[in-house]
mmCIF file of N, CA and C in Angstrom:
data_model
loop_
_atom_site.group_PDB
_atom_site.id
_atom_site.type_symbol
_atom_site.label_atom_id
_atom_site.label_comp_id
_atom_site.label_asym_id
_atom_site.label_seq_id
_atom_site.Cartn_x
_atom_site.Cartn_y
_atom_site.Cartn_z
ATOM 1 N N GLU A 14 0.865 -1.143 -0.009
ATOM 2 C CA GLU A 14 -0.070 0.024 0.002
ATOM 3 C C GLU A 14 1.017 1.215 -0.002
ATOM 4 N N MET A 15 0.524 2.231 -0.783
ATOM 5 C CA MET A 15 1.356 3.361 -0.944
ATOM 6 C C MET A 15 0.715 4.617 -0.347
ATOM 7 N N SER A 16 1.381 5.605 0.181
ATOM 8 C CA SER A 16 0.811 6.860 0.553
ATOM 9 C C SER A 16 1.663 8.048 -0.152
ATOM 10 N N ALA A 17 0.963 9.198 -0.231
ATOM 11 C CA ALA A 17 1.667 10.326 -0.872
ATOM 12 C C ALA A 17 1.419 11.517 -0.017
ATOM 13 N N SER A 18 2.390 12.363 0.119
ATOM 14 C CA SER A 18 2.302 13.608 0.869
ATOM 15 C C SER A 18 3.149 14.737 0.171
ATOM 16 N N LEU A 19 2.775 15.952 0.473
ATOM 17 C CA LEU A 19 3.437 17.069 -0.022
ATOM 18 C C LEU A 19 4.256 17.651 1.070
ATOM 19 N N VAL A 20 5.697 17.731 0.711
ATOM 20 C CA VAL A 20 6.612 18.264 1.731
ATOM 21 C C VAL A 20 7.217 19.365 1.063
ATOM 22 N N GLY A 21 6.865 20.709 1.501
ATOM 23 C CA GLY A 21 7.401 21.783 0.739
ATOM 24 C C GLY A 21 6.761 21.938 -0.599
ATOM 25 N N SER A 22 7.671 21.831 -1.583
ATOM 26 C CA SER A 22 7.213 21.868 -2.946
ATOM 27 C C SER A 22 7.505 20.520 -3.673
ATOM 28 N N GLU A 23 7.851 19.443 -2.802
ATOM 29 C CA GLU A 23 8.083 18.145 -3.351
ATOM 30 C C GLU A 23 7.057 17.102 -2.891
ATOM 31 N N MET A 24 6.698 16.239 -3.823
ATOM 32 C CA MET A 24 5.727 15.182 -3.566
ATOM 33 C C MET A 24 6.586 13.946 -3.121
ATOM 34 N N CYS A 25 6.109 13.456 -2.014
ATOM 35 C CA CYS A 25 6.864 12.291 -1.462
ATOM 36 C C CYS A 25 5.864 11.067 -1.515
ATOM 37 N N ILE A 26 6.306 9.984 -2.020
ATOM 38 C CA ILE A 26 5.515 8.785 -2.168
ATOM 39 C C ILE A 26 6.294 7.687 -1.553
ATOM 40 N N ARG A 27 5.651 7.001 -0.637
ATOM 41 C CA ARG A 27 6.359 5.889 0.108
ATOM 42 C C ARG A 27 5.525 4.734 0.370
ATOM 43 N N ASP A 28 6.079 3.605 0.367
ATOM 44 C CA ASP A 28 5.254 2.409 0.808
ATOM 45 C C ASP A 28 5.009 2.424 2.274
ATOM 46 N N ARG A 29 3.736 2.153 2.645
ATOM 47 C CA ARG A 29 3.442 2.311 4.104
ATOM 48 C C ARG A 29 4.150 1.369 4.956
ATOM 49 N N ASN A 30 4.820 0.350 4.480
ATOM 50 C CA ASN A 30 5.631 -0.628 5.175
ATOM 51 C C ASN A 30 7.057 -0.111 5.299
ATOM 52 N N THR A 31 7.471 0.926 4.649
ATOM 53 C CA THR A 31 8.787 1.400 4.673
ATOM 54 C C THR A 31 8.870 2.316 6.043
ATOM 55 N N PRO A 32 9.773 1.999 6.958
ATOM 56 C CA PRO A 32 9.962 2.845 8.122
ATOM 57 C C PRO A 32 10.371 4.235 7.878
ATOM 58 N N LEU A 33 9.897 5.083 8.658
ATOM 59 C CA LEU A 33 10.234 6.560 8.596
ATOM 60 C C LEU A 33 11.648 6.756 8.922
ATOM 61 N N GLU A 34 12.403 7.715 8.400
ATOM 62 C CA GLU A 34 13.812 7.949 8.735
ATOM 63 C C GLU A 34 13.883 8.982 9.824
ATOM 64 N N TYR A 35 14.571 8.709 10.908
ATOM 65 C CA TYR A 35 14.828 9.590 11.964
ATOM 66 C C TYR A 35 16.396 9.679 12.080
ATOM 67 N N PHE A 36 16.795 10.863 12.496
ATOM 68 C CA PHE A 36 18.258 11.246 12.546
ATOM 69 C C PHE A 36 18.671 11.829 13.902
ATOM 70 N N LEU A 37 19.709 11.493 14.407
ATOM 71 C CA LEU A 37 20.292 12.041 15.541
ATOM 72 C C LEU A 37 20.941 13.375 15.167
ATOM 73 N N VAL A 38 20.825 14.344 16.091
ATOM 74 C CA VAL A 38 21.575 15.720 16.001
ATOM 75 C C VAL A 38 22.120 15.931 17.368
ATOM 76 N N GLY A 39 23.261 16.409 17.311
ATOM 77 C CA GLY A 39 23.807 16.672 18.758
ATOM 78 C C GLY A 39 25.362 16.651 18.761
ATOM 79 N N ASP A 40 25.832 16.287 19.909
ATOM 80 C CA ASP A 40 27.331 16.239 19.947
ATOM 81 C C ASP A 40 27.929 15.234 18.933
ATOM 82 N N VAL A 41 27.251 14.152 18.691
ATOM 83 C CA VAL A 41 27.734 13.190 17.719
ATOM 84 C C VAL A 41 27.783 13.731 16.300
ATOM 85 N N THR A 42 27.074 14.848 16.052
ATOM 86 C CA THR A 42 27.117 15.370 14.756
ATOM 87 C C THR A 42 27.589 16.881 14.811
ATOM 88 N N SER A 43 28.224 17.242 15.877
ATOM 89 C CA SER A 43 28.607 18.661 16.094
ATOM 90 C C SER A 43 27.492 19.599 15.983
ATOM 91 N N TRP A 44 26.288 19.141 16.312
ATOM 92 C CA TRP A 44 25.078 19.871 16.169
ATOM 93 C C TRP A 44 24.796 20.537 14.828
ATOM 94 N N ALA A 45 25.354 19.742 13.792
ATOM 95 C CA ALA A 45 25.114 20.182 12.457
ATOM 96 C C ALA A 45 23.606 20.098 12.111
ATOM 97 N N ASP A 46 23.038 21.161 11.810
ATOM 98 C CA ASP A 46 21.500 21.146 11.641
ATOM 99 C C ASP A 46 21.021 21.176 10.142
ATOM 100 N N LYS A 47 21.995 20.986 9.296
ATOM 101 C CA LYS A 47 21.567 21.049 7.811
ATOM 102 C C LYS A 47 21.820 19.700 7.102
ATOM 103 N N SER A 48 22.345 18.748 7.813
ATOM 104 C CA SER A 48 22.635 17.508 7.099
ATOM 105 C C SER A 48 22.185 16.282 7.986
ATOM 106 N N ALA A 49 21.961 15.214 7.342
ATOM 107 C CA ALA A 49 21.522 13.950 7.947
ATOM 108 C C ALA A 49 22.742 13.000 8.096
ATOM 109 N N LYS A 50 23.339 12.825 9.284
ATOM 110 C CA LYS A 50 24.445 12.100 9.378
ATOM 111 C C LYS A 50 24.259 10.710 10.064
ATOM 112 N N CYS A 51 23.553 10.826 11.172
ATOM 113 C CA CYS A 51 23.394 9.590 12.002
ATOM 114 C C CYS A 51 22.029 9.075 12.075
ATOM 115 N N MET A 52 21.678 8.207 11.142
ATOM 116 C CA MET A 52 20.298 7.761 11.022
ATOM 117 C C MET A 52 20.041 6.661 12.033
ATOM 118 N N LEU A 53 18.901 6.680 12.770
ATOM 119 C CA LEU A 53 18.589 5.662 13.730
ATOM 120 C C LEU A 53 18.067 4.398 12.982
ATOM 121 N N TYR A 54 18.436 3.204 13.367
ATOM 122 C CA TYR A 54 18.260 2.092 12.674
ATOM 123 C C TYR A 54 16.830 1.470 13.069
ATOM 124 N N PRO A 55 15.917 1.207 11.988
ATOM 125 C CA PRO A 55 14.613 0.659 12.503
ATOM 126 C C PRO A 55 14.710 -0.715 13.037
ATOM 127 N N GLN A 56 14.052 -0.866 14.219
ATOM 128 C CA GLN A 56 14.057 -2.177 14.945
ATOM 129 C C GLN A 56 12.698 -2.852 15.017
ATOM 130 N N GLY A 57 11.747 -2.344 14.503
ATOM 131 C CA GLY A 57 10.411 -2.853 14.463
ATOM 132 C C GLY A 57 9.412 -1.713 14.272
ATOM 133 N N ASP A 58 8.215 -2.014 14.490
ATOM 134 C CA ASP A 58 7.132 -1.014 14.354
ATOM 135 C C ASP A 58 7.389 0.179 15.172
ATOM 136 N N LYS A 59 7.738 1.339 14.703
ATOM 137 C CA LYS A 59 8.030 2.607 15.291
ATOM 138 C C LYS A 59 9.030 2.542 16.507
ATOM 139 N N LYS A 60 9.916 1.531 16.307
ATOM 140 C CA LYS A 60 11.124 1.477 17.198
ATOM 141 C C LYS A 60 12.363 1.506 16.377
ATOM 142 N N TYR A 61 13.280 2.265 17.049
ATOM 143 C CA TYR A 61 14.556 2.644 16.418
ATOM 144 C C TYR A 61 15.611 2.564 17.430
ATOM 145 N N ALA A 62 16.853 2.425 16.919
ATOM 146 C CA ALA A 62 18.097 2.269 17.826
ATOM 147 C C ALA A 62 19.292 2.930 17.151
ATOM 148 N N TYR A 63 20.243 3.337 17.992
ATOM 149 C CA TYR A 63 21.584 3.721 17.544
ATOM 150 C C TYR A 63 22.615 3.437 18.579
ATOM 151 N N THR A 64 23.786 2.822 18.206
ATOM 152 C CA THR A 64 24.783 2.443 19.222
ATOM 153 C C THR A 64 26.094 3.108 18.839
ATOM 154 N N THR A 65 26.691 3.746 19.868
ATOM 155 C CA THR A 65 27.966 4.300 19.749
ATOM 156 C C THR A 65 28.458 4.788 21.123
ATOM 157 N N ASP A 66 29.627 5.321 21.208
ATOM 158 C CA ASP A 66 30.174 5.959 22.338
ATOM 159 C C ASP A 66 29.721 7.464 22.099
ATOM 160 N N PHE A 67 28.747 7.959 22.828
ATOM 161 C CA PHE A 67 28.195 9.293 22.647
ATOM 162 C C PHE A 67 28.990 10.367 23.313
ATOM 163 N N THR A 68 30.132 10.032 23.875
ATOM 164 C CA THR A 68 31.005 11.034 24.718
ATOM 165 C C THR A 68 31.372 12.068 23.822
ATOM 166 N N LYS A 69 31.399 13.347 24.446
ATOM 167 C CA LYS A 69 31.791 14.563 23.758
ATOM 168 C C LYS A 69 33.220 15.068 24.336
ATOM 169 N N THR A 70 34.182 15.122 23.532
ATOM 170 C CA THR A 70 35.582 15.667 24.007
ATOM 171 C C THR A 70 35.750 17.009 23.442
ATOM 172 N N GLU A 71 36.033 17.951 24.361
ATOM 173 C CA GLU A 71 36.295 19.304 23.954
ATOM 174 C C GLU A 71 37.383 19.871 24.769
ATOM 175 N N ASN A 72 38.529 20.332 24.184
ATOM 176 C CA ASN A 72 39.665 20.811 25.013
ATOM 177 C C ASN A 72 40.149 19.861 25.986
ATOM 178 N N GLY A 73 40.089 18.565 25.557
ATOM 179 C CA GLY A 73 40.640 17.571 26.484
ATOM 180 C C GLY A 73 39.788 17.015 27.593
ATOM 181 N N VAL A 74 38.533 17.660 27.645
ATOM 182 C CA VAL A 74 37.561 17.334 28.689
ATOM 183 C C VAL A 74 36.434 16.500 28.095
ATOM 184 N N GLN A 75 36.155 15.398 28.678
ATOM 185 C CA GLN A 75 35.063 14.520 28.216
ATOM 186 C C GLN A 75 33.829 14.815 29.035
ATOM 187 N N THR A 76 32.683 14.855 28.270
ATOM 188 C CA THR A 76 31.391 14.939 28.976
ATOM 189 C C THR A 76 30.393 14.088 28.207
ATOM 190 N N ALA A 77 29.311 13.822 28.971
ATOM 191 C CA ALA A 77 28.279 13.030 28.274
ATOM 192 C C ALA A 77 27.627 13.729 27.077
ATOM 193 N N GLY A 78 27.519 13.060 25.965
ATOM 194 C CA GLY A 78 27.035 13.677 24.811
ATOM 195 C C GLY A 78 25.550 13.925 24.892
ATOM 196 N N ASN A 79 25.100 15.048 24.372
ATOM 197 C CA ASN A 79 23.727 15.410 24.207
ATOM 198 C C ASN A 79 23.174 15.256 22.887
ATOM 199 N N LEU A 80 21.881 15.023 22.665
ATOM 200 C CA LEU A 80 21.298 14.859 21.370
ATOM 201 C C LEU A 80 19.850 15.167 21.362
ATOM 202 N N LYS A 81 19.282 15.327 20.157
ATOM 203 C CA LYS A 81 17.879 15.354 19.875
ATOM 204 C C LYS A 81 17.643 14.618 18.669
ATOM 205 N N ILE A 82 16.484 14.382 18.198
ATOM 206 C CA ILE A 82 16.109 13.483 17.136
ATOM 207 C C ILE A 82 15.125 14.261 16.208
ATOM 208 N N TRP A 83 15.418 14.129 14.847
ATOM 209 C CA TRP A 83 14.595 14.716 13.883
ATOM 210 C C TRP A 83 14.082 13.636 12.916
ATOM 211 N N LEU A 84 12.802 13.771 12.469
ATOM 212 C CA LEU A 84 12.279 13.031 11.324
ATOM 213 C C LEU A 84 12.988 13.571 10.138
ATOM 214 N N GLY A 85 13.292 12.779 9.186
ATOM 215 C CA GLY A 85 14.120 13.184 7.997
ATOM 216 C C GLY A 85 13.541 14.434 7.417
ATOM 217 N N ALA A 86 12.295 14.460 7.206
ATOM 218 C CA ALA A 86 11.646 15.673 6.487
ATOM 219 C C ALA A 86 11.751 16.959 7.284
ATOM 220 N N ASP A 87 12.047 16.824 8.567
ATOM 221 C CA ASP A 87 12.112 18.004 9.525
ATOM 222 C C ASP A 87 13.571 18.509 9.761
ATOM 223 N N ILE A 88 14.549 17.973 9.129
ATOM 224 C CA ILE A 88 15.995 18.299 9.517
ATOM 225 C C ILE A 88 16.062 19.841 9.332
ATOM 226 N N GLY A 89 16.710 20.476 10.452
ATOM 227 C CA GLY A 89 16.917 21.844 10.378
ATOM 228 C C GLY A 89 15.800 22.658 11.031
ATOM 229 N N ASN A 90 14.723 22.001 11.366
ATOM 230 C CA ASN A 90 13.593 22.711 11.954
ATOM 231 C C ASN A 90 13.562 22.392 13.505
ATOM 232 N N TRP A 91 14.136 23.283 14.248
ATOM 233 C CA TRP A 91 14.273 23.053 15.653
ATOM 234 C C TRP A 91 12.958 22.879 16.476
ATOM 235 N N ASP A 92 11.913 23.488 15.807
ATOM 236 C CA ASP A 92 10.612 23.354 16.462
ATOM 237 C C ASP A 92 9.965 21.935 16.297
ATOM 238 N N ASN A 93 10.503 21.201 15.441
ATOM 239 C CA ASN A 93 9.936 19.808 15.059
ATOM 240 C C ASN A 93 10.948 18.619 15.622
ATOM 241 N N CYS A 94 11.809 18.907 16.526
ATOM 242 C CA CYS A 94 12.687 17.898 16.981
ATOM 243 C C CYS A 94 12.143 17.227 18.205
ATOM 244 N N TYR A 95 12.512 16.030 18.341
ATOM 245 C CA TYR A 95 12.253 15.211 19.536
ATOM 246 C C TYR A 95 13.391 15.215 20.603
ATOM 247 N N GLY A 96 12.952 15.192 21.907
ATOM 248 C CA GLY A 96 13.953 15.262 22.931
ATOM 249 C C GLY A 96 13.425 14.860 24.275
ATOM 250 N N ALA A 97 14.109 15.235 25.338
ATOM 251 C CA ALA A 97 13.709 14.854 26.668
ATOM 252 C C ALA A 97 12.744 16.003 27.256
ATOM 253 N N GLU A 98 12.018 15.687 28.241
ATOM 254 C CA GLU A 98 11.142 16.628 28.878
ATOM 255 C C GLU A 98 12.027 17.715 29.647
ATOM 256 N N SER A 99 13.210 17.323 30.101
ATOM 257 C CA SER A 99 14.030 18.156 30.846
ATOM 258 C C SER A 99 15.374 18.255 30.040
ATOM 259 N N ASP A 100 15.779 19.493 29.762
ATOM 260 C CA ASP A 100 17.020 19.614 28.865
ATOM 261 C C ASP A 100 18.301 18.967 29.674
ATOM 262 N N GLY A 101 19.050 18.156 28.972
ATOM 263 C CA GLY A 101 20.120 17.556 29.601
ATOM 264 C C GLY A 101 19.932 16.312 30.426
ATOM 265 N N ASP A 102 18.744 15.835 30.338
ATOM 266 C CA ASP A 102 18.303 14.654 31.120
ATOM 267 C C ASP A 102 19.293 13.443 30.842
ATOM 268 N N ASN A 103 19.941 12.921 31.855
ATOM 269 C CA ASN A 103 20.748 11.801 31.658
ATOM 270 C C ASN A 103 20.360 10.479 32.308
ATOM 271 N N ALA A 104 19.032 10.450 32.649
ATOM 272 C CA ALA A 104 18.369 9.264 33.104
ATOM 273 C C ALA A 104 18.474 8.146 32.089
ATOM 274 N N VAL A 105 18.459 6.868 32.577
ATOM 275 C CA VAL A 105 18.602 5.820 31.669
ATOM 276 C C VAL A 105 17.377 5.512 30.854
ATOM 277 N N SER A 106 16.264 6.095 31.197
ATOM 278 C CA SER A 106 15.049 6.107 30.364
ATOM 279 C C SER A 106 14.184 7.343 30.616
ATOM 280 N N GLY A 107 13.356 7.701 29.661
ATOM 281 C CA GLY A 107 12.558 8.836 29.780
ATOM 282 C C GLY A 107 11.523 8.895 28.757
ATOM 283 N N LYS A 108 10.657 9.992 28.823
ATOM 284 C CA LYS A 108 9.603 10.268 27.972
ATOM 285 C C LYS A 108 10.137 11.223 26.920
ATOM 286 N N LEU A 109 9.786 10.878 25.722
ATOM 287 C CA LEU A 109 10.151 11.680 24.425
ATOM 288 C C LEU A 109 9.005 12.654 24.178
ATOM 289 N N VAL A 110 9.502 13.905 24.026
ATOM 290 C CA VAL A 110 8.618 14.948 23.726
ATOM 291 C C VAL A 110 8.968 15.725 22.467
ATOM 292 N N SER A 111 7.943 16.329 21.791
ATOM 293 C CA SER A 111 8.277 17.058 20.544
ATOM 294 C C SER A 111 7.909 18.611 20.704
ATOM 295 N N VAL A 112 7.476 18.986 21.818
ATOM 296 C CA VAL A 112 7.251 20.391 22.120
ATOM 297 C C VAL A 112 8.169 20.860 23.318
ATOM 298 N N ASN A 113 8.893 21.910 22.992
ATOM 299 C CA ASN A 113 9.936 22.355 23.947
ATOM 300 C C ASN A 113 10.906 21.183 24.357
ATOM 301 N N ALA A 114 11.328 20.506 23.329
ATOM 302 C CA ALA A 114 12.118 19.339 23.539
ATOM 303 C C ALA A 114 13.493 19.772 23.967
ATOM 304 N N GLY A 115 14.011 19.120 25.195
ATOM 305 C CA GLY A 115 15.342 19.366 25.721
ATOM 306 C C GLY A 115 16.287 18.321 25.100
ATOM 307 N N ALA A 116 17.638 18.500 25.335
ATOM 308 C CA ALA A 116 18.542 17.536 24.952
ATOM 309 C C ALA A 116 18.468 16.326 25.746
ATOM 310 N N ILE A 117 18.721 15.173 25.131
ATOM 311 C CA ILE A 117 18.800 13.872 25.802
ATOM 312 C C ILE A 117 20.307 13.617 26.056
ATOM 313 N N ALA A 118 20.746 13.358 27.275
ATOM 314 C CA ALA A 118 22.118 13.179 27.545
ATOM 315 C C ALA A 118 22.438 11.638 27.816
ATOM 316 N N CYS A 119 23.489 11.167 27.266
ATOM 317 C CA CYS A 119 23.938 9.822 27.591
ATOM 318 C C CYS A 119 24.157 9.734 29.101
ATOM 319 N N PRO A 120 23.859 8.600 29.623
ATOM 320 C CA PRO A 120 24.084 8.433 31.113
ATOM 321 C C PRO A 120 25.502 8.550 31.616
ATOM 322 N N GLU A 121 26.514 8.056 30.745
ATOM 323 C CA GLU A 121 27.855 7.952 31.327
ATOM 324 C C GLU A 121 28.815 8.388 30.214
ATOM 325 N N VAL A 122 29.896 8.895 30.662
ATOM 326 C CA VAL A 122 30.987 9.377 29.877
ATOM 327 C C VAL A 122 31.915 8.153 29.470
ATOM 328 N N GLY A 123 32.439 8.011 28.318
ATOM 329 C CA GLY A 123 33.446 7.081 27.819
ATOM 330 C C GLY A 123 32.897 5.701 27.791
ATOM 331 N N LYS A 124 31.604 5.326 27.524
ATOM 332 C CA LYS A 124 31.102 4.091 27.508
ATOM 333 C C LYS A 124 30.194 3.976 26.261
ATOM 334 N N PHE A 125 30.205 2.759 25.628
ATOM 335 C CA PHE A 125 29.326 2.556 24.469
ATOM 336 C C PHE A 125 27.842 2.276 24.915
ATOM 337 N N TYR A 126 26.940 2.848 24.401
ATOM 338 C CA TYR A 126 25.555 2.790 24.783
ATOM 339 C C TYR A 126 24.618 2.570 23.488
ATOM 340 N N LYS A 127 23.607 1.807 23.727
ATOM 341 C CA LYS A 127 22.580 1.698 22.668
ATOM 342 C C LYS A 127 21.328 2.574 23.156
ATOM 343 N N LEU A 128 21.041 3.515 22.251
ATOM 344 C CA LEU A 128 19.826 4.368 22.489
ATOM 345 C C LEU A 128 18.719 3.753 21.845
ATOM 346 N N GLU A 129 17.674 3.379 22.467
ATOM 347 C CA GLU A 129 16.433 2.822 21.882
ATOM 348 C C GLU A 129 15.275 3.752 22.102
ATOM 349 N N VAL A 130 14.584 4.090 20.892
ATOM 350 C CA VAL A 130 13.490 4.978 20.894
ATOM 351 C C VAL A 130 12.257 4.295 20.391
ATOM 352 N N ASP A 131 11.186 4.522 21.117
ATOM 353 C CA ASP A 131 9.824 3.956 20.763
ATOM 354 C C ASP A 131 8.898 4.985 20.469
ATOM 355 N N PHE A 132 8.612 5.311 19.219
ATOM 356 C CA PHE A 132 7.771 6.432 18.871
ATOM 357 C C PHE A 132 6.235 6.029 19.112
ATOM 358 N N SER A 133 5.876 4.752 19.402
ATOM 359 C CA SER A 133 4.514 4.438 19.647
ATOM 360 C C SER A 133 4.199 4.705 21.065
ATOM 361 N N THR A 134 5.205 4.717 21.894
ATOM 362 C CA THR A 134 4.941 5.086 23.380
ATOM 363 C C THR A 134 5.555 6.387 23.738
ATOM 364 N N ASN A 135 6.364 7.013 22.831
ATOM 365 C CA ASN A 135 7.073 8.224 23.072
ATOM 366 C C ASN A 135 7.974 8.053 24.251
ATOM 367 N N GLU A 136 8.796 7.016 24.249
ATOM 368 C CA GLU A 136 9.823 6.773 25.295
ATOM 369 C C GLU A 136 11.144 6.349 24.790
ATOM 370 N N TYR A 137 12.157 6.723 25.479
ATOM 371 C CA TYR A 137 13.526 6.279 25.016
ATOM 372 C C TYR A 137 14.234 5.538 26.249
ATOM 373 N N ALA A 138 15.149 4.744 25.912
ATOM 374 C CA ALA A 138 16.063 4.081 26.996
ATOM 375 C C ALA A 138 17.352 3.803 26.518
ATOM 376 N N TRP A 139 18.322 3.974 27.425
ATOM 377 C CA TRP A 139 19.844 3.670 27.177
ATOM 378 C C TRP A 139 20.099 2.262 27.785
ATOM 379 N N THR A 140 20.858 1.576 26.981
ATOM 380 C CA THR A 140 21.451 0.273 27.510
ATOM 381 C C THR A 140 23.042 0.262 27.279
ATOM 382 N N GLU A 141 23.634 0.107 28.303
ATOM 383 C CA GLU A 141 25.221 0.036 28.376
ATOM 384 C C GLU A 141 25.474 -1.308 27.623
ATOM 385 N N LEU A 142 26.456 -1.236 26.722
ATOM 386 C CA LEU A 142 26.862 -2.300 26.006
ATOM 387 C C LEU A 142 27.840 -3.264 26.974
ATOM 388 N N THR A 143 27.614 -4.516 26.914
ATOM 389 C CA THR A 143 28.457 -5.419 27.713
ATOM 390 C C THR A 143 29.888 -5.419 27.183
ATOM 391 N N ASP A 144 30.080 -5.459 25.803
ATOM 392 C CA ASP A 144 31.445 -5.353 25.283
ATOM 393 C C ASP A 144 31.776 -3.895 25.049
ATOM 394 N N GLN A 145 32.712 -3.291 25.907
ATOM 395 C CA GLN A 145 33.157 -1.992 25.832
ATOM 396 C C GLN A 145 34.301 -1.808 24.988
ATOM 397 N N ALA A 146 34.687 -2.913 24.107
ATOM 398 C CA ALA A 146 35.809 -2.793 23.304
ATOM 399 C C ALA A 146 35.401 -3.495 21.920
ATOM 400 N N PRO A 147 34.312 -2.911 21.251
ATOM 401 C CA PRO A 147 33.885 -3.460 20.093
ATOM 402 C C PRO A 147 35.017 -3.350 18.904
ATOM 403 N N LYS A 148 34.892 -4.316 17.969
ATOM 404 C CA LYS A 148 35.815 -4.329 16.859
ATOM 405 C C LYS A 148 35.549 -3.099 15.989
ATOM 406 N N SER A 149 36.711 -2.495 15.494
ATOM 407 C CA SER A 149 36.613 -1.371 14.704
ATOM 408 C C SER A 149 37.141 -1.768 13.311
ATOM 409 N N TYR A 150 36.505 -1.381 12.314
ATOM 410 C CA TYR A 150 37.025 -1.620 10.944
ATOM 411 C C TYR A 150 37.291 -0.352 10.147
ATOM 412 N N THR A 151 38.357 -0.389 9.358
ATOM 413 C CA THR A 151 38.858 0.768 8.583
ATOM 414 C C THR A 151 38.159 0.650 7.180
ATOM 415 N N HIS A 152 37.833 -0.533 6.657
ATOM 416 C CA HIS A 152 37.173 -0.746 5.432
ATOM 417 C C HIS A 152 36.113 -1.901 5.533
ATOM 418 N N ILE A 153 35.055 -1.625 4.943
ATOM 419 C CA ILE A 153 34.092 -2.726 4.687
ATOM 420 C C ILE A 153 33.689 -2.714 3.264
ATOM 421 N N SER A 154 33.085 -3.729 2.813
ATOM 422 C CA SER A 154 32.664 -3.930 1.475
ATOM 423 C C SER A 154 31.382 -4.494 1.375
ATOM 424 N N LEU A 155 30.349 -4.117 0.334
ATOM 425 C CA LEU A 155 29.197 -4.703 0.125
ATOM 426 C C LEU A 155 29.410 -5.703 -1.156
ATOM 427 N N ILE A 156 29.021 -6.905 -1.045
ATOM 428 C CA ILE A 156 29.150 -7.884 -2.086
ATOM 429 C C ILE A 156 27.816 -8.159 -2.670
ATOM 430 N N GLY A 157 27.805 -8.167 -4.004
ATOM 431 C CA GLY A 157 26.428 -8.491 -4.582
ATOM 432 C C GLY A 157 26.647 -8.371 -6.132
ATOM 433 N N GLU A 158 25.511 -8.648 -6.844
ATOM 434 C CA GLU A 158 25.617 -8.626 -8.299
ATOM 435 C C GLU A 158 25.677 -7.289 -8.902
ATOM 436 N N TYR A 159 25.473 -6.213 -8.091
ATOM 437 C CA TYR A 159 25.680 -4.859 -8.660
ATOM 438 C C TYR A 159 27.175 -4.493 -8.842
ATOM 439 N N ASN A 160 28.055 -5.339 -8.270
ATOM 440 C CA ASN A 160 29.531 -4.944 -8.349
ATOM 441 C C ASN A 160 30.065 -5.561 -9.674
ATOM 442 N N ASP A 161 30.771 -4.784 -10.407
ATOM 443 C CA ASP A 161 31.450 -5.340 -11.544
ATOM 444 C C ASP A 161 32.874 -5.742 -11.410
#
């Protein structure tokens, strides 16, 4: 089943089964508000996640990274971002709001966390990764018939 909507002067057509695109903006993106860099990964019906070390380092000082969330069509519009009820909230879970949204802060500095967001309940939760030394890759490849 397909749906169509008008976004600005562009017509957007999408399969109703295709998940919406949500992006992080915050310390992980240097608060860049004009580009989509860190897309949340769909986990199921209206559930998304992103895993990384959210720590912010500035002038040699580490602090817990802050973030907000945008729907892809709303990137750059601060009035339409999702965040915490209280700015800088570093609780391990909380309510997600879209009016007067404050920054969501990672609970701990220097640790890998998975941020899980559920837009059906408007809640978020942080889960500390058990493996705090995940494998890092300098190159990856996609293999398939589109490669010549």
